[in-house]
Coordinates of C-alpha atoms in Angstrom, one line a residue:
M197 CA 95.6 -81.0 -52.3
L198 CA 94.4 -81.0 -48.8
S199 CA 91.3 -82.7 -47.7
P200 CA 88.8 -80.6 -45.9
P201 CA 88.2 -81.8 -42.3
R202 CA 84.9 -82.9 -41.3
R203 CA 84.4 -80.3 -38.7
P204 CA 86.9 -77.7 -39.8
R205 CA 89.0 -76.0 -37.1
P206 CA 90.2 -72.3 -37.9
L207 CA 94.1 -71.9 -38.2
S208 CA 93.7 -68.5 -36.5
T209 CA 91.1 -66.1 -34.9
E210 CA 91.5 -62.5 -34.5
A211 CA 89.4 -59.3 -34.3
P212 CA 89.7 -56.8 -37.0
A213 CA 88.2 -53.3 -36.7
R214 CA 84.6 -52.9 -35.9
A215 CA 84.7 -56.1 -33.7
A216 CA 84.4 -58.3 -36.7
E217 CA 85.9 -61.6 -35.8
R218 CA 88.1 -63.5 -38.4
R219 CA 88.7 -67.1 -38.9
V220 CA 91.1 -68.5 -41.3
Y221 CA 90.9 -72.0 -42.5
R222 CA 93.4 -74.3 -44.4
S223 CA 90.7 -76.0 -46.4
L224 CA 86.9 -76.0 -46.8
T225 CA 84.5 -77.3 -49.4
S226 CA 83.4 -73.6 -49.4
T227 CA 83.2 -70.7 -47.1
M228 CA 79.4 -70.5 -47.9
D229 CA 79.1 -74.1 -46.7
E230 CA 81.0 -73.2 -43.4
A231 CA 78.8 -70.1 -43.0
A232 CA 75.6 -72.2 -43.3
R233 CA 76.9 -74.7 -40.6
L234 CA 77.7 -71.9 -38.3
V235 CA 74.5 -70.1 -38.7
R236 CA 72.8 -73.3 -37.8
E237 CA 74.8 -73.6 -34.7
G238 CA 73.7 -70.0 -33.8
E239 CA 76.3 -67.7 -35.3
R240 CA 75.1 -64.2 -36.4
G241 CA 78.4 -62.4 -36.8
P242 CA 79.8 -60.2 -37.9
L243 CA 82.3 -62.9 -38.7
W244 CA 84.6 -63.2 -41.8
L245 CA 85.5 -66.8 -42.8
L246 CA 88.7 -67.0 -45.1
A247 CA 89.7 -70.2 -46.9
L248 CA 93.0 -70.8 -48.4
E249 CA 91.5 -73.5 -50.3
Q250 CA 88.1 -74.4 -51.5
T251 CA 87.2 -77.8 -52.9
S252 CA 83.6 -77.3 -54.0
A253 CA 83.2 -73.4 -54.3
R254 CA 80.1 -72.1 -56.2
G255 CA 78.9 -68.9 -57.6
R256 CA 75.5 -67.4 -58.6
Q257 CA 72.8 -70.0 -59.5
G258 CA 75.1 -72.7 -58.4
R259 CA 77.7 -72.3 -61.1
P260 CA 81.1 -73.7 -60.1
W261 CA 83.8 -71.2 -58.9
A262 CA 87.3 -72.1 -59.7
M263 CA 90.0 -71.2 -57.1
P264 CA 93.6 -71.5 -58.1
P265 CA 96.1 -71.4 -55.4
G266 CA 96.7 -67.9 -53.9
N267 CA 93.2 -66.6 -54.7
F268 CA 90.9 -65.1 -52.2
A269 CA 87.8 -66.8 -50.9
A270 CA 85.8 -65.5 -47.9
T271 CA 82.3 -65.1 -46.5
L272 CA 81.1 -62.5 -44.2
I273 CA 78.2 -63.7 -41.8
D274 CA 76.2 -60.8 -40.5
A275 CA 72.5 -60.1 -39.4
P276 CA 71.7 -56.6 -40.7
E277 CA 68.4 -55.0 -40.0
G278 CA 65.8 -54.8 -42.6
G279 CA 63.9 -57.0 -45.0
P280 CA 65.2 -58.8 -48.3
M281 CA 65.6 -55.4 -50.1
E282 CA 68.0 -53.9 -47.5
K283 CA 70.0 -57.2 -47.2
A284 CA 70.3 -57.3 -51.0
Q285 CA 71.8 -53.9 -50.9
R286 CA 74.9 -55.3 -49.2
S287 CA 76.0 -56.5 -52.6
F288 CA 76.6 -52.8 -53.6
V289 CA 78.5 -52.3 -50.2
A290 CA 80.5 -55.3 -50.9
S291 CA 81.3 -54.1 -54.4
L292 CA 82.5 -50.8 -53.2
A293 CA 84.6 -52.3 -50.4
L294 CA 86.2 -54.6 -53.0
R295 CA 87.0 -51.6 -55.2
D296 CA 88.6 -49.7 -52.3
A297 CA 90.6 -52.8 -51.2
L298 CA 91.9 -53.4 -54.7
A299 CA 92.7 -49.7 -55.2
E300 CA 94.7 -49.7 -51.9
V301 CA 96.9 -52.7 -53.0
A302 CA 97.2 -51.6 -56.5
P303 CA 96.6 -47.8 -56.8
Q304 CA 97.5 -48.0 -60.6
A305 CA 94.6 -50.5 -61.3
H306 CA 91.7 -49.5 -63.6
L307 CA 88.8 -50.6 -61.7
S308 CA 85.0 -50.5 -62.3
L309 CA 81.8 -52.1 -61.0
K310 CA 79.5 -54.4 -63.1
W311 CA 75.8 -54.9 -62.1
P312 CA 74.8 -56.8 -60.2
N313 CA 77.9 -58.2 -58.4
D314 CA 81.1 -58.2 -60.1
V315 CA 84.3 -56.0 -59.9
L316 CA 86.2 -55.5 -63.1
L317 CA 89.9 -54.8 -63.5
S318 CA 91.2 -53.6 -67.0
E319 CA 87.6 -54.5 -68.2
G320 CA 88.1 -58.1 -66.9
K321 CA 86.4 -59.8 -64.2
V322 CA 88.6 -59.9 -61.0
A323 CA 86.0 -60.5 -58.3
G324 CA 82.6 -61.7 -57.7
I325 CA 80.1 -61.5 -54.9
L326 CA 77.3 -64.0 -53.8
L327 CA 74.7 -63.3 -51.3
E328 CA 72.7 -66.0 -49.6
N329 CA 70.1 -65.8 -46.7
F330 CA 70.5 -68.4 -44.0
G331 CA 67.4 -67.6 -42.1
P332 CA 68.2 -65.1 -39.4
A333 CA 71.7 -64.2 -41.0
L334 CA 73.1 -63.1 -44.3
A335 CA 76.2 -64.7 -45.8
I336 CA 78.1 -62.6 -48.3
G337 CA 80.5 -64.7 -50.3
I338 CA 83.5 -62.8 -52.0
G339 CA 85.9 -64.5 -54.5
V340 CA 89.0 -62.4 -55.9
N341 CA 91.5 -63.5 -58.4
L342 CA 94.5 -62.3 -56.6
A343 CA 97.1 -64.7 -57.9
A344 CA 95.5 -66.3 -61.1
A345 CA 92.6 -66.2 -63.4
P346 CA 90.7 -69.5 -63.9
G347 CA 90.6 -70.9 -67.4
Q348 CA 88.0 -69.3 -69.6
G349 CA 86.4 -72.5 -70.9
D350 CA 83.4 -71.7 -73.1
L351 CA 82.4 -68.2 -72.1
P352 CA 79.0 -66.9 -73.6
E353 CA 79.2 -64.2 -76.2
G354 CA 79.7 -61.0 -74.3
A355 CA 80.8 -62.5 -71.1
V356 CA 83.6 -60.7 -69.4
R357 CA 86.9 -62.5 -69.5
P358 CA 88.6 -63.5 -66.1
V359 CA 91.7 -61.7 -65.0
S360 CA 93.9 -61.6 -61.8
L361 CA 95.4 -58.8 -59.8
L362 CA 98.9 -60.3 -60.4
Q363 CA 98.5 -60.5 -64.1
E364 CA 97.2 -57.2 -64.8
T365 CA 99.2 -55.2 -62.3
G366 CA 102.1 -57.1 -61.2
V367 CA 100.9 -56.8 -57.4
A368 CA 101.1 -59.8 -55.3
V369 CA 99.2 -59.9 -52.2
S370 CA 98.2 -62.8 -49.9
P371 CA 94.6 -63.6 -49.0
E372 CA 95.2 -62.7 -45.3
A373 CA 96.6 -59.3 -46.4
F374 CA 93.9 -58.6 -48.7
L375 CA 91.3 -59.2 -46.0
D376 CA 93.2 -56.7 -43.8
R377 CA 92.1 -54.2 -46.5
L378 CA 88.8 -55.6 -47.4
A379 CA 87.2 -56.0 -43.8
P380 CA 87.5 -52.3 -42.8
A381 CA 86.5 -51.0 -46.1
Y382 CA 83.5 -53.1 -45.9
A383 CA 82.6 -51.8 -42.3
R384 CA 83.1 -48.3 -43.5
W385 CA 80.6 -48.7 -46.4
D386 CA 78.1 -50.6 -44.3
A387 CA 78.2 -48.0 -41.6
R388 CA 77.5 -45.5 -44.4
L389 CA 74.4 -47.4 -45.6
V390 CA 73.0 -47.5 -42.1
A391 CA 73.7 -43.9 -41.5
E392 CA 72.8 -42.4 -44.7
G393 CA 70.6 -44.9 -46.6
F394 CA 70.9 -46.6 -50.0
P395 CA 70.9 -43.3 -52.2
S396 CA 74.3 -42.6 -50.8
I397 CA 75.6 -46.1 -51.7
R398 CA 73.8 -45.9 -55.1
D399 CA 75.5 -42.6 -56.1
A400 CA 79.0 -43.9 -55.1
W401 CA 78.3 -47.2 -56.9
L402 CA 77.1 -45.5 -60.1
A403 CA 80.3 -43.2 -60.1
A404 CA 82.2 -46.4 -60.7
A405 CA 79.8 -48.3 -62.9
A406 CA 81.0 -50.1 -66.0
R407 CA 79.3 -49.2 -69.4
L408 CA 76.9 -46.7 -67.8
G409 CA 75.1 -45.0 -70.8
Q410 CA 76.1 -47.8 -73.2
E411 CA 74.1 -50.5 -74.7
I412 CA 74.3 -53.9 -72.9
R413 CA 72.4 -57.3 -72.8
A414 CA 70.4 -58.4 -69.7
R415 CA 69.5 -62.1 -69.8
T416 CA 66.8 -63.6 -67.5
P417 CA 65.0 -67.0 -67.7
K418 CA 62.3 -65.3 -69.7
G419 CA 64.8 -64.1 -72.3
E420 CA 67.2 -61.3 -73.3
T421 CA 66.8 -57.6 -73.3
R422 CA 69.1 -55.2 -74.9
G423 CA 69.1 -51.6 -74.1
R424 CA 71.1 -48.6 -72.9
F425 CA 72.3 -48.9 -69.2
D426 CA 70.8 -46.1 -67.4
G427 CA 71.7 -46.9 -64.0
I428 CA 70.0 -48.6 -60.9
D429 CA 66.9 -47.5 -59.1
A430 CA 66.2 -46.9 -55.5
R431 CA 65.9 -50.6 -54.8
G432 CA 69.2 -51.5 -56.8
S433 CA 67.4 -52.9 -59.9
L434 CA 68.9 -52.5 -63.3
M435 CA 67.4 -49.7 -65.5
L436 CA 67.5 -49.9 -69.2
T437 CA 66.1 -47.8 -72.1
T438 CA 65.0 -50.2 -74.9
P439 CA 63.3 -49.5 -78.3
A440 CA 60.0 -50.4 -76.5
G441 CA 60.6 -48.0 -73.6
P442 CA 62.1 -48.1 -70.3
V443 CA 62.7 -51.7 -68.5
T444 CA 63.6 -52.3 -64.9
L445 CA 65.0 -55.8 -64.0
P446 CA 65.6 -56.8 -60.4
A447 CA 67.8 -59.6 -61.5
A448 CA 69.7 -60.7 -64.6
D449 CA 73.0 -61.7 -65.9
V450 CA 74.5 -58.8 -67.8
Y451 CA 76.6 -59.1 -70.9
F452 CA 78.5 -56.4 -72.9

């Protein structure tokens, strides 16, 4: 195990398409931590940060995020226009970009998108997305199980099992090579959001949505709601039809 440097220095820097800089690090506590540090120093992006090792990665709500060797961990720093709603819509942009990048390296893969921020491969979780606002900038954290799936531990009932790209498809790809696909895919979908608005992104996301029209469970701090997954609204909120009528949830954990 490599110890993260106190002030990490990138191993390499290059400029992918759309003028988004890229920095690759040998080891970080997390790419989100590095993004927060850079934003404090004035960075506004667009800038991709890729770590080959993370020692203290986290997912939604501060949950630990395991990163076996060979997996993908990156954060995009950007400063898109608009308020909190427009920034939150970048989660759907990232989902679509991940789907495209995975389909490019593994055309035979069966991929779907799970609300609010997961990508499924053969109905197992292969990738997750985390958005955090750092004042003037937005950080979009992305983790992908390229080489290995973390241990399942004590998964809640109905939780999606973790899988890896290599395990499910036999395709081996390095984190750097995967970023070669992901960065331009994200730039394309982000440009579409800016040019056409969220309805275009919403339609594309729904076309790949997992369990659309089926019963799911949505859990919030206030309790659990069961209902038919009817899609997402104009803000990106989850839409359910329950025995008590329609329900819209801006945030929740979804279980199948």
